[in-house]
Amino acid sequence: MPGKPTPMMQQYLALKREAGDALLFYRMGDFFELFFEDAKVAAGVLDIALTTRGEHDGEPVPMCGVPVHSAEGYLARLIKGGCRVAIAEQTETPEQAKERAKREGTPVSKALVARDIVRFVTAGTLTEEALLEPRRANLLVAVAPVRDGVGLAACDISTGRMELEECDPQALDAALARLGASEVVAPEDWDAAPPEVIARPRADFRSEDGETRLKNIHGIATLDGLGTFTRPMLAAVAGLIAYLDHAGRGTLPFLLPPVARGSGAHLAMDAATRTSLEILEAQSGGRTGSLIACVDRCSTGAGARQLAEDLAAPLAERGAIEERLASVQHFHADPLLRADLRAVLRQAPDIGRALGRLVAGRGSPRDLGQIRDGLAEARRVRDMLAASSDRPALLARMSDALGGHAALVDHLARALVPSPPTERSQGGFIASGYDHSLDALRETSGNARKAIAALEAKYREETKTPSLKIKHNKVLGYFIEVPAKHGDKLMAADSGFTHRQTMAGAVRFNSVGLHEEASRIAEAGAHALAAEETHFDRLVGEVIDAREAIAATAAALARIDVSAALAERAAEGDWTRPEILDEPCLEVSGGRHPVVEQALAKTGERFVANDCTLGPDDRLWLIGGPNMGGKSTFLRQNALIMLLAQAGSFVPATKARIGLADRLFSRVGASDNLARGRSTFMVEMVETAAILSQATERSFVILDEVGRGTSTYDGMALAWAVVEAVHEQLRCRCLFATHYHELSRLADTCDALSLHHVRAREWKGDLVLLHELARGAADRSYGLSVAKLAGVPAPVIKRAKAVLDKLEKGREATGGLAAGLGELPLFAVTAQMEEAEEDPLHAAVEAIDVDSLSPREALETLYALKAQAAATDA
Ligand code: ADP
């Protein structure tokens, strides 16, 4: 029979309603408990035991729990698992609850401790050191569609950085891809919202509110001093701050003044390009194998976060790029300075994040210690830079932001012990000598402790009981304990001891003397704790007052770290400073793919460097040659070199002259991804369409085997048309890799197009891939050799060879004329088959050993069969 829910269950259900779809962590003593669906979800993600507790509506209630002291680790896993968590804390002690019950006239025995949700823990609103990845920014993004534009407000609340921008609705995916947010919020009534956004009330996204909140937070009368912010940007700010308010239950985290991002300042890249170039994440998922993993030599987490941002949003403005390059060069030219500086940086704590926690009211004494040490290291960095001559402008500016904290550092150094604890409730973080009254209190409790030790000796002597001990526990405080057999001695009425407790093997007592000393300790301890609390609050206040200068120091340290790290990487890999130009060229001598080169080096193989010389008269390279010959690698290495250069890095080449690009596009033909089941021909065409509509004369496009995802004819025709469009209409720089031999005829009609191929040789019947780029069309297709290299069984290869011979003879016989392709000078692999004694298609199918084929080989075989079938039909 379903009964009335218990008062606790009623309280739980009310809190759960408030928590919405966040998991509710319901505090019960030393545990956070989860119930119902929440318990099932959490038990699954955390892999912990699911039990039950009581009944609700006649059903047992599923339950699981995590200990409060280790809750952070569990929270981290839940957040990683895509959950959001509402923390419901006890807001009074059981004693207070009883007092309240007495006042309210309710039964004291049933007094229920009041609870309240104190915070929502969500992926985008974390500040805890343990929950954040040191080398990754953690962004919360609010998106607000307003009329024709979309406003974006992105904020890393662990450091307070906030950036606003406005984009076209079509460019939203690209912007979100660049930001890589942990959490995105948007108005609930927005139909076109990207997937996985968290829906928030429309009323949260009012631009006037955004403006007012910014003014209030930063104590300014107008936003004009901060930059130009549009209505959509401000609407997004409003949504962002409203969400932070909700998550923090009214306590806002640290927010720096927002920076407006202009649309033309950065090299634009869409989501597909980012994925294909594996900038921050490899396609296999994770950092390993990505560009950043290969480039990152930063000494600090903040530096690594800055580098990730630089690579995700390279610049499109020459002055700013040159500034960064000059700064890298400064460290490149001075290995000693670089080594010393990096050693100092490695010691520097993450002051940006420590500051974020302190301002958000979640700071600890350890965070204060980090600010102290970080600012001190910043001063050392400044001194080191001051000593080096001809500092470039960027470094000089950064240096200036490093100083100016002398008084604060000095104060923190005097006030705090060398390594302050993360827990502040136990005290012990204020240094001795800082506050004389605190020292006196500590001395009092120290003396009392000594007095207790003396008492123990005295009582042993007096009672002739060497096994007598004075002990301490949470429940009794200090007490005297003797083994049971000596108990009677102390029980005597005139012994001076009062009995407290009899245990199985021991008896416990108190004495007037002990009580006095214990009270002295307790009283002095409580006063000392209170004094430390007061000091803590005052020190935090001082740090908060200096927050903008501290944040500027943190940003300067990160930028300096990035420059030194890029110099280190350049020295390590023999990279060179690119020359940045305005004309649309891309001249790279001895270019290498940094990630592939590094991977090859691990197995002792050498990467073959290749040149690229795109310019106004030769802006489209058509690259042929066998599969696995290095076409993709060449395309990508040039895109990455451009990206690195515009991010302000040296590049893996012996010489590079790079004309600034406004956009970078990278596309890979569908079949290359088919084995992963990711891409379809449709996706490929949608992505190609995006290039054709967005690329400009200043863009750089790499197209890898576009047109492969469909039948040979369609694909070839599409590839043909795309190349023509790139050449005639877009007129951008482009590298186009294709295995369609036939496209080489385009060189006859397109004057800024040239033919290239990756070289290969047959040696003793085997194919040797040289990974070397050469001018001219590939002399022939190496499909069969590659198939052999890939392990296609010999009978199939042999049979294919026979078929190929016939096909080629047929082609010669017809003069290589394409049939039925109208005006296009398209020479397909069509051929009229000679009369065959047996049906070759049938034979080829027979020869296939299906079980020995990989999905990729199977696909290639299918293509071959299809081509053969087409040829037979023709
Ligand atoms: P394709 O696009 O022509 O099929 P890839 O670019 O995918 O070929 O290259 C295939 C493999 O060949 C790469 O994974 C790499 O191991 C090797 N490779 C490519 N380019 C080079 C190079 N320049 N030097 C050495 N090895 C290379």
PDB file of C-alpha atoms in Angstrom, residues 577-800:
ATOM      1  CA  ARG A 577      60.754  31.394 -39.393  1.00  0.00           C
ATOM      2  CA  PRO A 578      58.243  31.879 -42.184  1.00  0.00           C
ATOM      3  CA  GLU A 579      58.174  35.058 -44.207  1.00  0.00           C
ATOM      4  CA  ILE A 580      54.670  36.494 -44.224  1.00  0.00           C
ATOM      5  CA  LEU A 581      53.521  38.207 -47.400  1.00  0.00           C
ATOM      6  CA  ASP A 582      50.380  39.822 -48.707  1.00  0.00           C
ATOM      7  CA  GLU A 583      50.344  38.332 -52.204  1.00  0.00           C
ATOM      8  CA  PRO A 584      48.600  34.963 -52.521  1.00  0.00           C
ATOM      9  CA  CYS A 585      51.549  32.592 -52.666  1.00  0.00           C
ATOM     10  CA  LEU A 586      52.677  29.541 -50.780  1.00  0.00           C
ATOM     11  CA  GLU A 587      56.329  28.769 -51.331  1.00  0.00           C
ATOM     12  CA  VAL A 588      57.681  26.065 -49.097  1.00  0.00           C
ATOM     13  CA  SER A 589      61.099  24.495 -49.534  1.00  0.00           C
ATOM     14  CA  GLY A 590      61.848  21.254 -47.774  1.00  0.00           C
ATOM     15  CA  GLY A 591      58.417  21.122 -46.140  1.00  0.00           C
ATOM     16  CA  ARG A 592      57.552  18.311 -43.732  1.00  0.00           C
ATOM     17  CA  HIS A 593      54.426  17.074 -42.021  1.00  0.00           C
ATOM     18  CA  PRO A 594      55.290  17.561 -38.334  1.00  0.00           C
ATOM     19  CA  VAL A 595      53.072  14.777 -37.013  1.00  0.00           C
ATOM     20  CA  VAL A 596      53.985  12.167 -39.638  1.00  0.00           C
ATOM     21  CA  GLU A 597      57.660  13.095 -39.358  1.00  0.00           C
ATOM     22  CA  GLN A 598      57.557  12.591 -35.613  1.00  0.00           C
ATOM     23  CA  ALA A 599      55.734   9.276 -35.949  1.00  0.00           C
ATOM     24  CA  LEU A 600      58.241   8.016 -38.527  1.00  0.00           C
ATOM     25  CA  ALA A 601      61.184   9.114 -36.381  1.00  0.00           C
ATOM     26  CA  LYS A 602      59.987   6.767 -33.651  1.00  0.00           C
ATOM     27  CA  THR A 603      60.564   3.794 -35.946  1.00  0.00           C
ATOM     28  CA  GLY A 604      63.816   5.209 -37.269  1.00  0.00           C
ATOM     29  CA  GLU A 605      62.362   6.125 -40.667  1.00  0.00           C
ATOM     30  CA  ARG A 606      63.147   9.326 -42.464  1.00  0.00           C
ATOM     31  CA  PHE A 607      60.537  11.745 -43.712  1.00  0.00           C
ATOM     32  CA  VAL A 608      61.061  12.866 -47.294  1.00  0.00           C
ATOM     33  CA  ALA A 609      60.803  16.652 -47.478  1.00  0.00           C
ATOM     34  CA  ASN A 610      58.932  18.186 -50.407  1.00  0.00           C
ATOM     35  CA  ASP A 611      58.618  21.617 -51.948  1.00  0.00           C
ATOM     36  CA  CYS A 612      55.474  23.500 -52.807  1.00  0.00           C
ATOM     37  CA  THR A 613      55.439  26.629 -54.949  1.00  0.00           C
ATOM     38  CA  LEU A 614      51.967  27.981 -55.422  1.00  0.00           C
ATOM     39  CA  GLY A 615      51.657  31.504 -56.776  1.00  0.00           C
ATOM     40  CA  PRO A 616      49.313  33.661 -58.851  1.00  0.00           C
ATOM     41  CA  ASP A 617      50.368  31.969 -62.095  1.00  0.00           C
ATOM     42  CA  ASP A 618      50.470  28.461 -60.733  1.00  0.00           C
ATOM     43  CA  ARG A 619      47.862  28.336 -58.030  1.00  0.00           C
ATOM     44  CA  LEU A 620      46.322  24.901 -58.484  1.00  0.00           C
ATOM     45  CA  TRP A 621      48.338  21.718 -58.229  1.00  0.00           C
ATOM     46  CA  LEU A 622      46.815  18.476 -59.343  1.00  0.00           C
ATOM     47  CA  ILE A 623      48.645  15.658 -57.625  1.00  0.00           C
ATOM     48  CA  GLY A 624      48.466  12.070 -58.810  1.00  0.00           C
ATOM     49  CA  GLY A 625      50.351   8.887 -58.116  1.00  0.00           C
ATOM     50  CA  PRO A 626      49.771   5.642 -56.285  1.00  0.00           C
ATOM     51  CA  ASN A 627      47.793   5.206 -53.153  1.00  0.00           C
ATOM     52  CA  MET A 628      49.979   5.408 -50.050  1.00  0.00           C
ATOM     53  CA  GLY A 629      52.406   7.469 -52.099  1.00  0.00           C
ATOM     54  CA  GLY A 630      52.190  10.493 -49.800  1.00  0.00           C
ATOM     55  CA  LYS A 631      49.584  12.701 -51.463  1.00  0.00           C
ATOM     56  CA  SER A 632      47.449  13.304 -48.384  1.00  0.00           C
ATOM     57  CA  THR A 633      50.514  13.910 -46.309  1.00  0.00           C
ATOM     58  CA  PHE A 634      51.789  16.526 -48.737  1.00  0.00           C
ATOM     59  CA  LEU A 635      48.438  18.328 -48.849  1.00  0.00           C
ATOM     60  CA  ARG A 636      48.120  18.406 -45.101  1.00  0.00           C
ATOM     61  CA  GLN A 637      51.670  19.419 -44.409  1.00  0.00           C
ATOM     62  CA  ASN A 638      51.209  22.548 -46.497  1.00  0.00           C
ATOM     63  CA  ALA A 639      47.920  23.384 -44.791  1.00  0.00           C
ATOM     64  CA  LEU A 640      49.566  22.865 -41.394  1.00  0.00           C
ATOM     65  CA  ILE A 641      52.554  24.997 -42.354  1.00  0.00           C
ATOM     66  CA  MET A 642      50.212  27.822 -43.274  1.00  0.00           C
ATOM     67  CA  LEU A 643      48.218  27.338 -40.075  1.00  0.00           C
ATOM     68  CA  LEU A 644      51.349  27.280 -37.895  1.00  0.00           C
ATOM     69  CA  ALA A 645      52.758  30.370 -39.606  1.00  0.00           C
ATOM     70  CA  GLN A 646      49.570  32.348 -39.103  1.00  0.00           C
ATOM     71  CA  ALA A 647      49.415  31.214 -35.495  1.00  0.00           C
ATOM     72  CA  GLY A 648      52.844  32.837 -35.074  1.00  0.00           C
ATOM     73  CA  SER A 649      54.966  29.706 -35.039  1.00  0.00           C
ATOM     74  CA  PHE A 650      58.047  28.679 -36.938  1.00  0.00           C
ATOM     75  CA  VAL A 651      57.308  25.973 -39.507  1.00  0.00           C
ATOM     76  CA  PRO A 652      58.736  22.537 -40.430  1.00  0.00           C
ATOM     77  CA  ALA A 653      60.536  23.571 -43.626  1.00  0.00           C
ATOM     78  CA  THR A 654      63.902  24.940 -44.656  1.00  0.00           C
ATOM     79  CA  LYS A 655      62.299  28.037 -46.118  1.00  0.00           C
ATOM     80  CA  ALA A 656      58.746  29.293 -46.265  1.00  0.00           C
ATOM     81  CA  ARG A 657      57.149  32.343 -47.862  1.00  0.00           C
ATOM     82  CA  ILE A 658      53.501  32.462 -47.013  1.00  0.00           C
ATOM     83  CA  GLY A 659      50.883  34.804 -48.369  1.00  0.00           C
ATOM     84  CA  LEU A 660      48.260  35.487 -45.711  1.00  0.00           C
ATOM     85  CA  ALA A 661      45.100  33.463 -46.149  1.00  0.00           C
ATOM     86  CA  ASP A 662      41.642  34.476 -44.989  1.00  0.00           C
ATOM     87  CA  ARG A 663      40.227  30.945 -44.912  1.00  0.00           C
ATOM     88  CA  LEU A 664      41.591  27.472 -44.882  1.00  0.00           C
ATOM     89  CA  PHE A 665      39.624  24.485 -46.143  1.00  0.00           C
ATOM     90  CA  SER A 666      40.509  20.838 -45.996  1.00  0.00           C
ATOM     91  CA  ARG A 667      38.365  18.049 -47.414  1.00  0.00           C
ATOM     92  CA  VAL A 668      38.917  14.359 -47.682  1.00  0.00           C
ATOM     93  CA  GLY A 669      36.995  12.220 -50.137  1.00  0.00           C
ATOM     94  CA  ALA A 670      34.355  10.033 -48.611  1.00  0.00           C
ATOM     95  CA  SER A 671      35.902   6.678 -49.417  1.00  0.00           C
ATOM     96  CA  ASP A 672      38.996   7.495 -47.413  1.00  0.00           C
ATOM     97  CA  ASN A 673      36.854   7.570 -44.334  1.00  0.00           C
ATOM     98  CA  LEU A 674      34.480   4.821 -45.214  1.00  0.00           C
ATOM     99  CA  ALA A 675      36.239   2.186 -43.188  1.00  0.00           C
ATOM    100  CA  ARG A 676      35.482   4.267 -40.108  1.00  0.00           C
ATOM    101  CA  GLY A 677      31.871   4.543 -41.173  1.00  0.00           C
ATOM    102  CA  ARG A 678      32.049   8.285 -40.685  1.00  0.00           C
ATOM    103  CA  SER A 679      31.550  10.016 -43.878  1.00  0.00           C
ATOM    104  CA  THR A 680      29.200   9.428 -46.719  1.00  0.00           C
ATOM    105  CA  PHE A 681      29.274  10.718 -50.223  1.00  0.00           C
ATOM    106  CA  MET A 682      26.504  13.093 -49.254  1.00  0.00           C
ATOM    107  CA  VAL A 683      28.595  14.624 -46.495  1.00  0.00           C
ATOM    108  CA  GLU A 684      31.497  14.925 -48.872  1.00  0.00           C
ATOM    109  CA  MET A 685      29.413  16.824 -51.367  1.00  0.00           C
ATOM    110  CA  VAL A 686      27.862  19.088 -48.712  1.00  0.00           C
ATOM    111  CA  GLU A 687      31.347  19.955 -47.531  1.00  0.00           C
ATOM    112  CA  THR A 688      32.602  20.531 -51.033  1.00  0.00           C
ATOM    113  CA  ALA A 689      29.633  22.776 -51.721  1.00  0.00           C
ATOM    114  CA  ALA A 690      30.601  24.845 -48.674  1.00  0.00           C
ATOM    115  CA  ILE A 691      34.035  25.473 -50.123  1.00  0.00           C
ATOM    116  CA  LEU A 692      32.654  26.443 -53.475  1.00  0.00           C
ATOM    117  CA  SER A 693      30.386  29.008 -51.852  1.00  0.00           C
ATOM    118  CA  GLN A 694      32.828  30.399 -49.283  1.00  0.00           C
ATOM    119  CA  ALA A 695      36.387  30.327 -50.564  1.00  0.00           C
ATOM    120  CA  THR A 696      37.843  33.590 -51.833  1.00  0.00           C
ATOM    121  CA  GLU A 697      40.922  34.467 -53.855  1.00  0.00           C
ATOM    122  CA  ARG A 698      42.813  34.732 -50.568  1.00  0.00           C
ATOM    123  CA  SER A 699      41.825  31.274 -49.346  1.00  0.00           C
ATOM    124  CA  PHE A 700      43.821  28.059 -49.355  1.00  0.00           C
ATOM    125  CA  VAL A 701      42.027  24.813 -50.143  1.00  0.00           C
ATOM    126  CA  ILE A 702      43.218  21.238 -49.991  1.00  0.00           C
ATOM    127  CA  LEU A 703      41.041  18.584 -51.570  1.00  0.00           C
ATOM    128  CA  ASP A 704      42.018  14.987 -51.068  1.00  0.00           C
ATOM    129  CA  GLU A 705      40.481  12.440 -53.416  1.00  0.00           C
ATOM    130  CA  VAL A 706      37.225  14.337 -53.650  1.00  0.00           C
ATOM    131  CA  GLY A 707      34.745  12.470 -55.777  1.00  0.00           C
ATOM    132  CA  ARG A 708      35.745   8.991 -54.698  1.00  0.00           C
ATOM    133  CA  GLY A 709      32.611   8.248 -52.786  1.00  0.00           C
ATOM    134  CA  THR A 710      30.530   7.430 -55.812  1.00  0.00           C
ATOM    135  CA  SER A 711      30.864   5.421 -58.974  1.00  0.00           C
ATOM    136  CA  THR A 712      33.905   6.051 -61.111  1.00  0.00           C
ATOM    137  CA  TYR A 713      32.162   8.150 -63.713  1.00  0.00           C
ATOM    138  CA  ASP A 714      30.165  10.343 -61.367  1.00  0.00           C
ATOM    139  CA  GLY A 715      33.154  10.839 -59.177  1.00  0.00           C
ATOM    140  CA  MET A 716      35.488  11.694 -61.983  1.00  0.00           C
ATOM    141  CA  ALA A 717      32.993  14.092 -63.511  1.00  0.00           C
ATOM    142  CA  LEU A 718      32.456  15.806 -60.158  1.00  0.00           C
ATOM    143  CA  ALA A 719      36.168  16.033 -59.446  1.00  0.00           C
ATOM    144  CA  TRP A 720      36.618  17.496 -62.901  1.00  0.00           C
ATOM    145  CA  ALA A 721      33.919  20.123 -62.368  1.00  0.00           C
ATOM    146  CA  VAL A 722      35.214  21.016 -58.891  1.00  0.00           C
ATOM    147  CA  VAL A 723      38.746  21.559 -60.193  1.00  0.00           C
ATOM    148  CA  GLU A 724      37.414  23.771 -62.967  1.00  0.00           C
ATOM    149  CA  ALA A 725      35.344  25.812 -60.527  1.00  0.00           C
ATOM    150  CA  VAL A 726      38.292  26.263 -58.162  1.00  0.00           C
ATOM    151  CA  HIS A 727      40.458  27.314 -61.063  1.00  0.00           C
ATOM    152  CA  GLU A 728      38.025  29.563 -62.907  1.00  0.00           C
ATOM    153  CA  GLN A 729      35.809  31.043 -60.229  1.00  0.00           C
ATOM    154  CA  LEU A 730      37.400  30.832 -56.803  1.00  0.00           C
ATOM    155  CA  ARG A 731      40.922  31.423 -58.117  1.00  0.00           C
ATOM    156  CA  CYS A 732      42.296  30.464 -54.720  1.00  0.00           C
ATOM    157  CA  ARG A 733      45.420  28.463 -53.933  1.00  0.00           C
ATOM    158  CA  CYS A 734      44.574  24.800 -54.043  1.00  0.00           C
ATOM    159  CA  LEU A 735      46.219  21.392 -53.805  1.00  0.00           C
ATOM    160  CA  PHE A 736      44.080  18.655 -55.281  1.00  0.00           C
ATOM    161  CA  ALA A 737      45.037  15.017 -54.885  1.00  0.00           C
ATOM    162  CA  THR A 738      43.369  12.505 -57.130  1.00  0.00           C
ATOM    163  CA  HIS A 739      43.851   9.010 -58.406  1.00  0.00           C
ATOM    164  CA  TYR A 740      41.870   9.873 -61.533  1.00  0.00           C
ATOM    165  CA  HIS A 741      44.579   9.814 -64.087  1.00  0.00           C
ATOM    166  CA  GLU A 742      42.205  11.338 -66.568  1.00  0.00           C
ATOM    167  CA  LEU A 743      42.026  14.691 -64.798  1.00  0.00           C
ATOM    168  CA  SER A 744      45.488  15.477 -66.106  1.00  0.00           C
ATOM    169  CA  ARG A 745      43.837  16.595 -69.326  1.00  0.00           C
ATOM    170  CA  LEU A 746      42.666  19.667 -67.396  1.00  0.00           C
ATOM    171  CA  ALA A 747      46.190  21.049 -67.718  1.00  0.00           C
ATOM    172  CA  ASP A 748      45.449  21.699 -71.378  1.00  0.00           C
ATOM    173  CA  THR A 749      42.678  24.149 -70.610  1.00  0.00           C
ATOM    174  CA  CYS A 750      43.518  25.582 -67.172  1.00  0.00           C
ATOM    175  CA  ASP A 751      46.577  27.799 -67.411  1.00  0.00           C
ATOM    176  CA  ALA A 752      47.220  28.305 -63.679  1.00  0.00           C
ATOM    177  CA  LEU A 753      47.004  24.567 -63.049  1.00  0.00           C
ATOM    178  CA  SER A 754      49.997  22.291 -63.047  1.00  0.00           C
ATOM    179  CA  LEU A 755      50.449  18.534 -62.781  1.00  0.00           C
ATOM    180  CA  HIS A 756      52.442  16.758 -60.122  1.00  0.00           C
ATOM    181  CA  HIS A 757      52.771  13.250 -58.832  1.00  0.00           C
ATOM    182  CA  VAL A 758      54.254  11.306 -55.977  1.00  0.00           C
ATOM    183  CA  ARG A 759      56.980   9.084 -57.341  1.00  0.00           C
ATOM    184  CA  ALA A 760      57.073   5.336 -57.167  1.00  0.00           C
ATOM    185  CA  ARG A 761      59.225   2.667 -58.741  1.00  0.00           C
ATOM    186  CA  GLU A 762      58.759  -0.960 -59.432  1.00  0.00           C
ATOM    187  CA  TRP A 763      61.693  -2.920 -58.233  1.00  0.00           C
ATOM    188  CA  LYS A 764      61.925  -6.652 -58.811  1.00  0.00           C
ATOM    189  CA  GLY A 765      58.187  -6.727 -59.318  1.00  0.00           C
ATOM    190  CA  ASP A 766      57.526  -4.854 -56.067  1.00  0.00           C
ATOM    191  CA  LEU A 767      56.380  -1.304 -55.704  1.00  0.00           C
ATOM    192  CA  VAL A 768      58.691   1.139 -53.930  1.00  0.00           C
ATOM    193  CA  LEU A 769      56.984   4.334 -52.778  1.00  0.00           C
ATOM    194  CA  LEU A 770      59.470   7.183 -52.771  1.00  0.00           C
ATOM    195  CA  HIS A 771      57.181   9.802 -51.141  1.00  0.00           C
ATOM    196  CA  GLU A 772      58.820  12.301 -53.399  1.00  0.00           C
ATOM    197  CA  LEU A 773      56.888  14.903 -55.331  1.00  0.00           C
ATOM    198  CA  ALA A 774      57.772  15.527 -58.973  1.00  0.00           C
ATOM    199  CA  ARG A 775      56.409  17.679 -61.776  1.00  0.00           C
ATOM    200  CA  GLY A 776      54.233  16.140 -64.446  1.00  0.00           C
ATOM    201  CA  ALA A 777      51.392  13.670 -64.488  1.00  0.00           C
ATOM    202  CA  ALA A 778      51.796  10.241 -62.959  1.00  0.00           C
ATOM    203  CA  ASP A 779      53.062   7.970 -65.719  1.00  0.00           C
ATOM    204  CA  ARG A 780      50.508   5.337 -64.925  1.00  0.00           C
ATOM    205  CA  SER A 781      48.218   4.021 -62.289  1.00  0.00           C
ATOM    206  CA  TYR A 782      49.790   1.750 -59.701  1.00  0.00           C
ATOM    207  CA  GLY A 783      46.558   0.315 -58.392  1.00  0.00           C
ATOM    208  CA  LEU A 784      47.564  -3.300 -58.816  1.00  0.00           C
ATOM    209  CA  SER A 785      50.961  -2.861 -57.227  1.00  0.00           C
ATOM    210  CA  VAL A 786      49.404  -1.110 -54.288  1.00  0.00           C
ATOM    211  CA  ALA A 787      46.834  -3.876 -53.985  1.00  0.00           C
ATOM    212  CA  LYS A 788      49.702  -6.348 -53.848  1.00  0.00           C
ATOM    213  CA  LEU A 789      51.507  -4.241 -51.273  1.00  0.00           C
ATOM    214  CA  ALA A 790      48.325  -4.252 -49.253  1.00  0.00           C
ATOM    215  CA  GLY A 791      48.231  -8.032 -49.290  1.00  0.00           C
ATOM    216  CA  VAL A 792      45.538  -8.740 -51.855  1.00  0.00           C
ATOM    217  CA  PRO A 793      46.082 -12.436 -52.630  1.00  0.00           C
ATOM    218  CA  ALA A 794      48.308 -13.248 -55.569  1.00  0.00           C
ATOM    219  CA  PRO A 795      45.607 -15.038 -57.627  1.00  0.00           C
ATOM    220  CA  VAL A 796      43.457 -11.922 -57.583  1.00  0.00           C
ATOM    221  CA  ILE A 797      46.363  -9.703 -58.580  1.00  0.00           C
ATOM    222  CA  LYS A 798      47.253 -12.077 -61.380  1.00  0.00           C
ATOM    223  CA  ARG A 799      43.723 -12.159 -62.644  1.00  0.00           C
ATOM    224  CA  ALA A 800      43.407  -8.361 -62.384  1.00  0.00           C
TER     225      ALA A 800
END
